[in-house]
Amino acid sequence: MAKVLCIVRSSTEAQEIESQKKELIEFCKSKGFADGDMLFIEAQGASARSLNKKYIKMLEDIKSTILNDSEIKSVAVWALNRLGRVESKLHEMKEFFVKNRIQVYCKDPSFSLLKEDGTEDTAGSMMFSVYAAMVKLDTEEMFAKMQRGKKRNAEIGKCNGSHIQMYGYQLDSNNFVIPLKEEAEAVNMIYDMYISGKYSTYTLATELNARGFRNRGKKVTQAWIGKILGETAYIGYTNWEGSRSSHRKFIPIMSKEKWDKCQAIKEAKKNGEYVGKTKESRNTNLGCGLIKCPKCGGNYMASGLNYLCYHKKAHLGCENSVSMRINVLDQIIYEVASILHIEFMSQPNNNLVETLENDIKVLGDKIMGSEKDLKEIDEKKAKIADVYVDGIITKKQYQARIAKIDAEKSQSENDIDRYKVEIGKLERQLESAKNPTFDNLLEYADDLSSTDIKKMKDIVNHHISKVWFDAEECNFNGKVKTCKHIHVVDENGKDWEWIYLSHLPWKGFEKKLYKLVDGKLIPHWQTEEHELLASIATYQLIKGNGD
């Protein structure tokens, strides 16, 4: 007996086809075919609606199989929609079958395409065309129904699939989307770190990787951080764009206030308008991000040796041309921050204790992260050695890869040593914070005298909220002089006012700077603050010589 080609298709990989195949076998047997007469083309994941590659390949396989096997005289399908869902494709296959005298047996709806002599059956052909049109309508209705179901589920917070990719969430036993505690806490940590202003998306990803944090087993990328920081699901919904437009309901895992603050910072950075005091910058100047123009309210920028209004420099409408030497203003800012830092450290401070304990924990996490990196590096070396032994790479390629990995290993080992040293220092500072004494206070003096710009910026940004200055006339020794009136505003709102007599080029910095207190000018070198800093510096020098 002639052979029959049985066509079994599913739209997705997840859909099983065995039950469809089983029914088709029984159908073919009812037509008089034996098991040995049946050939099968099975296509999983072949979408007849989107006409994906697997579906197109299925049609090509049907044609080539028939043309290369003269014993195949018929095809059988469980339903006409297994052959296709697009009307034009169904008619294309119909013409192929008629031309090659291939009978079509369809179980549902039941019809045959050809007469017994192999010519086209008018009634069967008409039924094929009618059912092809019905398949199209049925497909449209089916997908419309599916979309309505998806939309309904989305609006009640239910997932249509077996898993959810949204970081921070999981599915309960009824397929409802609920927060995943550990990931929800990580999301909030990421938002808090970004809002602090200390990180860009790139440096935030770098920091998290250093701490050993992983995104479901994978290293964190800048792109992933950007996606997390823009996700509306974390405040209760997400928006589907395009033809599936609807709102999926989520259980919020953070406040809308936090989310809005993050978006505002992102937008400001995008437009070059971010004025956060801890703005990430490669610039080594302490005043960047802190100094505001008294005329337009915008940021001052470092240009050459001076601080200038950005809007004035960029011709954006501000006419404030008052500038200030960077080295002078940075020294003033850092001195005020240092005094505030000493005062801050000299008092029992539970918040500081908590901060230091958290910093120690973070460094501990980084050590574990680096140790994890070392383990992965050893595994990499073993794999590369296997590849080399198998002859897949050359000796030169092997040596280059090993050299690169050895450099990574050395970096991780150095990082661990550095983190341990930093932990030791923080532990001593923690003891000082718990039991503040003058001797313990000197533990922080190293930070104040540090030339590490990051440490200096951290101290400044911790205590200073805003800086601004303007040119004005002041009475100096009975004479009216043009000076710079400088305002350094701390976190408590106190305005530290200074007068700088920039018109005295023959005098040094100390002779030009005066502190303004209750309308009186006090020479910088005579202020209590200056004397305190000088005392600490002297003590450090003596202590250093003694050691």
XYZ file of C-alpha atoms in Angstrom:
547
model
C 0.000 0.000 0.000
C 1.107 3.576 -0.650
C 2.612 5.567 2.196
C 0.988 8.419 4.088
C 2.928 11.440 5.420
C 1.614 12.382 8.878
C 2.113 16.016 9.912
C 2.360 16.812 13.642
C 2.991 20.414 14.711
C 2.989 22.542 17.875
C 3.463 26.308 18.097
C 5.832 26.256 21.079
C 8.558 23.974 22.405
C 6.604 23.598 25.656
C 3.545 22.053 23.986
C 3.562 18.250 23.842
C 2.741 16.495 20.584
C 2.483 12.849 21.641
C -1.295 12.910 22.199
C -1.750 14.622 18.804
C 0.468 11.991 17.192
C -1.403 9.146 18.889
C -4.791 10.376 17.607
C -3.370 10.860 14.107
C -2.097 7.265 14.053
C -5.570 5.958 14.946
C -7.078 8.214 12.267
C -4.681 6.856 9.609
C -5.465 3.277 10.623
C -9.159 4.058 10.100
C -8.224 4.995 6.528
C -6.602 1.569 6.005
C -2.958 2.444 6.641
C -0.715 0.152 8.672
C 1.985 1.336 11.074
C 4.653 0.614 8.487
C 2.928 2.825 5.931
C 3.166 5.947 8.079
C 5.967 8.525 7.834
C 6.054 11.487 10.210
C 7.144 15.101 10.110
C 7.151 16.436 13.654
C 7.709 20.153 14.239
C 7.742 21.580 17.770
C 7.974 25.345 18.162
C 6.783 25.895 14.570
C 4.519 28.937 14.797
C 2.077 28.968 11.874
C 0.870 32.431 12.869
C 4.230 34.210 12.988
C 5.645 32.021 10.169
C 8.878 31.478 12.063
C 11.861 29.560 10.676
C 10.755 26.236 12.119
C 7.352 26.509 10.433
C 8.825 27.472 7.052
C 11.245 24.551 7.369
C 8.305 22.240 8.120
C 6.598 23.227 4.843
C 9.852 22.759 2.929
C 10.340 19.326 4.544
C 6.794 18.291 3.525
C 7.427 19.247 -0.095
C 10.916 17.716 -0.338
C 9.837 14.473 1.371
C 6.935 14.019 -1.055
C 9.017 14.872 -4.130
C 11.796 12.469 -3.100
C 9.565 9.512 -2.225
C 7.245 8.385 -5.008
C 5.453 5.949 -2.682
C 3.908 8.829 -0.679
C 0.463 9.414 -2.140
C -1.265 11.194 0.742
C -0.809 13.381 3.805
C -2.787 13.271 7.030
C -3.355 16.020 9.594
C -5.157 15.925 12.925
C -6.694 19.335 12.133
C -6.252 21.719 9.219
C -4.689 24.307 11.527
C -1.799 21.822 12.074
C -0.882 22.470 8.453
C -1.101 26.239 8.874
C -2.985 29.227 10.267
C -2.285 31.766 7.514
C -4.761 31.448 4.648
C -2.219 32.159 1.888
C 0.107 29.405 3.161
C -2.736 26.900 3.317
C -3.689 27.657 -0.312
C -0.030 27.393 -1.315
C 0.104 23.867 0.142
C -3.275 22.981 -1.407
C -1.975 23.862 -4.890
C 1.157 21.780 -4.238
C -0.920 18.750 -3.210
C -3.285 19.048 -6.206
C -0.397 19.490 -8.653
C 1.389 16.393 -7.313
C -1.825 14.359 -6.878
C -1.365 14.064 -3.110
C -4.511 13.234 -1.186
C -5.207 15.197 1.988
C -6.951 13.460 4.861
C -8.118 15.785 7.616
C -9.621 14.454 10.849
C -11.193 17.695 12.101
C -12.974 18.945 10.067
C -13.341 15.679 8.145
C -12.755 15.950 4.379
C -10.589 14.691 1.507
C -9.063 16.911 -1.149
C -8.909 14.536 -4.197
C -11.118 11.961 -5.883
C -10.064 8.315 -6.023
C -8.509 8.838 -9.466
C -6.235 11.597 -8.081
C -8.034 14.538 -9.650
C -9.214 17.481 -7.603
C -12.574 16.951 -5.893
C -14.618 20.121 -6.368
C -16.465 19.627 -3.108
C -13.274 18.714 -1.221
C -11.429 21.686 -2.712
C -14.261 23.999 -1.736
C -14.289 22.600 1.796
C -10.510 23.100 2.028
C -10.897 26.769 1.030
C -13.833 27.330 3.393
C -12.039 25.685 6.298
C -8.874 27.630 5.482
C -10.868 30.847 5.878
C -12.411 29.464 9.063
C -8.946 28.632 10.411
C -7.974 32.266 9.892
C -11.051 33.515 11.763
C -10.607 30.886 14.452
C -6.960 31.888 14.871
C -7.811 35.576 15.194
C -10.509 34.817 17.771
C -8.248 32.416 19.654
C -5.439 34.969 19.941
C -7.863 37.739 20.838
C -9.221 35.502 23.587
C -5.671 34.723 24.744
C -4.854 38.422 24.886
C -8.015 39.131 26.865
C -7.027 36.363 29.250
C -3.470 37.690 29.555
C -4.740 41.181 30.174
C -7.216 39.967 32.795
C -4.516 37.958 34.559
C -2.086 40.871 34.346
C -4.564 43.222 35.982
C -5.046 40.894 38.945
C -1.336 40.159 39.322
C -1.364 36.646 37.892
C 1.262 35.228 35.551
C 0.312 33.324 32.389
C 3.478 31.254 32.245
C 5.261 28.872 34.582
C 7.911 31.350 35.714
C 8.531 35.099 35.946
C 11.738 36.803 34.881
C 11.141 40.024 36.839
C 13.920 40.332 39.417
C 12.482 40.745 42.903
C 9.442 38.525 42.370
C 8.365 34.887 42.287
C 5.174 32.902 41.651
C 3.061 31.380 44.408
C 1.243 28.053 44.082
C -1.677 29.772 42.293
C 0.594 31.533 39.779
C 0.165 34.951 41.408
C 3.223 37.228 41.358
C 4.541 37.904 44.862
C 7.753 39.526 46.164
C 10.833 37.380 46.711
C 12.219 38.723 49.985
C 15.952 38.406 49.330
C 15.720 39.924 45.852
C 13.323 42.679 46.995
C 15.854 43.691 49.656
C 18.599 43.702 47.011
C 16.489 45.944 44.737
C 16.001 48.456 47.552
C 19.717 48.360 48.331
C 20.524 49.138 44.678
C 18.115 52.091 44.680
C 19.536 53.420 47.967
C 23.093 53.170 46.675
C 22.221 55.003 43.460
C 20.214 57.717 45.232
C 23.172 58.340 47.568
C 24.845 59.923 44.542
C 28.080 58.027 45.097
C 27.634 55.759 42.107
C 26.902 55.860 38.423
C 25.245 52.778 36.921
C 28.701 51.569 35.851
C 30.432 52.037 39.215
C 27.386 50.613 41.005
C 27.671 47.422 38.956
C 31.416 47.309 39.698
C 30.817 47.791 43.427
C 28.164 45.067 43.609
C 30.398 42.609 41.755
C 33.240 43.422 44.169
C 30.913 42.564 47.054
C 30.199 39.181 45.491
C 26.618 40.097 44.615
C 25.115 38.111 41.748
C 22.013 38.467 39.594
C 20.645 34.936 39.893
C 24.101 33.467 39.503
C 25.381 35.948 36.934
C 27.688 38.922 37.378
C 25.981 42.292 37.469
C 26.174 44.449 34.341
C 25.621 48.159 33.810
C 22.685 47.362 31.514
C 21.022 45.257 34.213
C 21.438 48.047 36.770
C 19.833 50.492 34.317
C 16.897 48.139 33.830
C 16.402 47.690 37.582
C 16.505 51.452 38.197
C 13.759 52.097 35.627
C 11.377 49.244 36.458
C 7.877 50.401 37.425
C 6.963 46.947 38.763
C 8.661 47.867 42.021
C 5.982 50.502 42.705
C 3.060 48.344 41.685
C 2.705 47.941 37.923
C 4.482 47.598 34.634
C 3.379 48.880 31.262
C 3.159 46.715 28.163
C 3.793 48.714 25.043
C 2.300 48.074 21.607
C -0.577 45.760 20.775
C -0.561 44.164 24.232
C -0.937 47.486 26.012
C -2.174 46.929 29.544
C -0.962 47.268 33.099
C 0.328 44.271 35.019
C -0.334 44.579 38.699
C 2.532 43.939 41.115
C 2.837 44.086 44.874
C 5.054 47.167 45.501
C 8.411 46.500 47.148
C 9.454 50.143 47.610
C 7.911 53.554 48.152
C 6.959 55.678 45.174
C 8.916 58.523 46.780
C 12.141 56.525 46.514
C 11.374 55.470 42.945
C 10.533 59.041 41.889
C 13.735 60.342 43.459
C 15.749 57.813 41.491
C 14.042 58.765 38.213
C 14.643 62.466 38.904
C 18.361 61.830 39.389
C 18.533 59.730 36.215
C 16.760 62.410 34.186
C 18.949 65.179 35.608
C 22.104 63.214 34.774
C 20.803 62.546 31.285
C 20.207 66.264 30.700
C 23.456 67.331 32.344
C 21.541 69.097 35.126
C 22.358 66.855 38.073
C 23.363 68.967 41.069
C 23.736 66.235 43.676
C 26.526 67.038 46.077
C 28.062 63.596 45.668
C 27.946 63.626 41.897
C 30.352 61.083 40.505
C 33.132 62.795 38.642
C 36.641 62.114 37.468
C 37.398 65.659 38.563
C 39.697 65.827 41.579
C 38.346 69.160 42.789
C 36.459 69.162 46.087
C 34.044 71.908 45.117
C 32.555 70.212 42.048
C 28.879 69.487 42.641
C 28.799 71.685 45.765
C 29.401 75.206 44.475
C 26.233 76.934 43.257
C 25.935 80.129 41.284
C 24.128 82.827 43.352
C 22.658 84.288 40.144
C 21.279 81.277 38.198
C 21.438 78.529 40.821
C 23.420 76.251 38.518
C 26.669 74.435 39.249
C 30.116 75.906 39.128
C 32.670 73.961 37.090
C 36.440 73.641 37.293
C 38.099 75.331 34.336
C 41.835 75.685 34.339
C 42.836 77.201 37.684
C 39.410 78.624 38.531
C 35.844 77.730 39.405
C 33.408 79.291 36.899
C 29.625 79.246 36.518
C 28.840 76.477 34.036
C 25.890 78.339 32.522
C 28.096 81.403 31.993
C 30.924 79.340 30.503
C 28.533 77.465 28.187
C 26.634 80.655 27.188
C 23.363 79.362 28.652
C 22.030 82.709 29.831
C 23.890 83.455 33.068
C 25.957 86.643 33.229
C 27.800 85.854 36.474
C 31.491 86.118 35.647
C 32.764 85.963 39.261
C 35.404 83.243 39.567
C 37.511 81.802 42.374
C 40.838 80.051 42.475
C 40.318 76.297 42.846
C 43.200 75.751 45.261
C 42.000 78.567 47.546
C 38.354 77.540 47.706
C 39.135 73.819 48.049
C 41.381 74.604 51.016
C 38.613 76.603 52.704
C 36.016 73.909 52.036
C 38.259 71.139 53.343
C 39.203 73.057 56.483
C 35.541 73.603 57.396
C 34.770 69.936 56.658
C 37.744 68.844 58.789
C 36.550 70.869 61.793
C 33.071 69.421 61.423
C 34.552 65.945 61.082
C 36.522 66.317 64.317
C 33.419 67.537 66.153
C 31.434 64.681 64.679
C 33.974 62.087 65.775
C 34.441 63.493 69.287
C 30.878 62.624 70.329
C 29.381 59.187 71.014
C 27.537 58.472 67.824
C 25.311 55.443 67.336
C 24.788 56.332 63.687
C 28.541 56.348 63.125
C 28.895 53.015 64.912
C 26.213 51.577 62.637
C 27.902 53.068 59.562
C 31.305 51.667 60.495
C 29.861 48.242 61.273
C 28.136 48.273 57.900
C 31.380 49.356 56.163
C 33.213 46.462 57.847
C 30.489 44.070 56.701
C 30.733 45.403 53.129
C 34.493 44.834 53.134
C 33.897 41.327 54.458
C 31.503 40.754 51.556
C 34.158 42.033 49.164
C 36.704 39.600 50.589
C 34.262 36.734 50.025
C 33.584 38.086 46.531
C 37.308 38.148 45.734
C 37.731 34.645 47.166
C 34.899 33.501 44.900
C 36.689 35.163 41.968
C 39.886 33.277 42.858
C 37.997 29.986 42.798
C 36.496 30.825 39.395
C 39.955 31.824 38.128
C 41.401 28.436 39.136
C 38.526 26.719 37.309
C 39.210 28.861 34.224
C 42.891 27.886 34.260
C 41.967 24.221 34.434
C 39.590 24.562 31.455
C 42.170 26.448 29.390
C 44.752 23.765 30.176
C 42.323 21.078 28.955
C 41.642 23.022 25.762
C 45.383 23.376 25.155
C 46.071 19.675 25.792
C 43.285 18.779 23.336
C 45.030 20.862 20.694
C 42.179 23.360 20.266
C 44.407 26.390 20.943
C 48.083 27.038 20.216
C 50.826 27.387 22.815
C 50.952 31.128 22.186
C 47.192 31.475 22.741
C 47.458 29.341 25.873
C 50.245 31.501 27.326
C 48.369 34.714 26.513
C 45.212 33.504 28.221
C 47.070 32.208 31.266
C 48.951 35.516 31.589
C 45.668 37.407 31.539
C 44.129 35.116 34.155
C 47.240 35.343 36.358
C 46.908 39.134 36.273
C 43.273 38.811 37.389
C 44.346 36.449 40.159
C 47.029 38.852 41.362
C 44.495 41.688 41.386
C 42.021 39.657 43.457
C 44.752 38.672 45.946
C 45.846 42.305 46.275
C 42.227 43.341 46.776
C 41.843 40.856 49.629
C 44.978 42.211 51.347
C 43.749 45.787 50.883
C 40.305 44.981 52.262
C 41.857 43.335 55.341
C 44.003 46.394 56.043
C 40.951 48.638 55.666
C 38.934 46.418 58.023
C 41.653 46.724 60.655
C 41.552 50.493 60.373
C 37.754 50.613 60.529
C 37.737 48.359 63.578
C 40.024 50.817 65.382
C 37.764 53.673 64.317
C 34.763 51.704 65.542
C 36.340 51.431 68.971
C 37.020 55.177 68.892
C 33.399 55.882 67.939
C 32.159 53.762 70.845
C 34.594 55.353 73.345
C 35.550 58.840 72.079
C 38.746 60.219 73.653
C 41.320 62.630 72.276
C 43.799 59.802 71.709
C 41.147 57.763 69.925
C 40.125 60.824 67.963
C 43.609 60.942 66.466
C 42.785 57.663 64.734
C 40.829 59.835 62.319
C 43.597 62.370 61.862
C 45.135 60.182 59.164
C 41.968 60.684 57.130
C 42.137 64.458 57.559
C 45.757 64.624 56.399
C 45.210 62.118 53.602
C 45.941 63.100 50.026
C 43.519 60.433 48.791
C 40.995 62.558 46.893
C 38.231 59.992 47.406
C 38.628 60.098 51.199
C 38.786 63.891 51.125
C 35.620 64.067 49.016
C 33.857 61.641 51.367
C 34.638 63.896 54.349
C 33.547 67.024 52.476
C 30.364 65.497 51.128
C 29.467 64.120 54.541
C 29.487 67.517 56.187
C 29.034 70.215 53.519
C 25.729 70.755 51.729
C 26.388 73.875 49.646
C 29.030 76.465 48.776
C 28.595 79.796 47.041
C 30.493 83.073 46.737
C 30.174 86.504 45.228
C 32.286 89.634 44.753
C 31.465 92.572 47.008
C 33.024 95.560 48.676
C 34.125 95.361 52.311
C 35.719 97.732 54.805
C 39.283 96.594 55.454
C 41.427 98.653 57.824
C 39.312 101.715 57.088
C 39.521 101.211 53.347
C 36.857 99.869 50.995
C 38.212 96.839 49.175
C 36.751 94.427 46.638
C 36.735 90.920 48.080
C 35.202 87.487 47.674
C 32.500 86.732 50.239
C 32.444 82.948 50.620
C 29.625 80.912 52.172
C 30.217 77.294 53.205
C 26.926 75.821 54.440
C 27.121 72.632 56.520
C 24.572 69.820 56.835
C 22.959 71.538 59.839
C 22.399 74.718 57.847
C 25.127 76.739 59.552
C 26.737 79.281 57.228
C 30.521 79.525 57.654
C 31.380 82.896 56.159
C 34.809 83.864 54.893
C 36.273 86.946 53.286
C 39.086 86.498 50.800
C 41.092 89.559 49.763
C 42.206 88.401 46.364
C 43.492 91.872 45.440
C 46.590 91.521 47.663
C 48.912 89.575 45.357
C 51.999 90.133 47.509
C 50.437 88.434 50.537
C 50.183 84.666 51.063
C 46.986 82.699 51.519
C 47.014 83.118 55.316
C 47.170 86.919 55.050
C 44.318 87.136 52.558
C 41.725 84.952 54.337
C 39.477 86.148 57.144
C 36.600 84.508 58.948
C 33.473 86.644 59.257
C 31.912 86.288 62.728
C 29.100 88.633 63.827
C 30.248 91.226 61.328
C 33.885 91.107 62.502
C 36.827 89.927 60.419
C 39.089 87.445 62.235
C 42.361 86.563 60.527
C 42.407 82.927 59.492
C 45.537 82.084 61.464
C 43.912 83.398 64.667
C 40.716 81.309 64.508
C 40.088 78.513 67.024
C 39.528 76.124 64.177
C 42.923 76.823 62.666
C 44.623 76.351 66.045
C 42.868 73.001 66.592
C 43.958 71.680 63.206
C 47.483 72.922 63.842
C 47.541 71.135 67.224
C 46.472 67.838 65.689
C 49.049 68.208 62.927
C 51.765 68.878 65.536
C 50.676 65.891 67.633
C 50.798 63.668 64.550
C 54.308 64.906 63.751
C 55.531 64.219 67.309
C 53.817 60.813 67.372
C 55.323 59.969 64.009
C 58.832 60.919 65.157
C 58.347 58.926 68.331
C 57.451 55.851 66.332
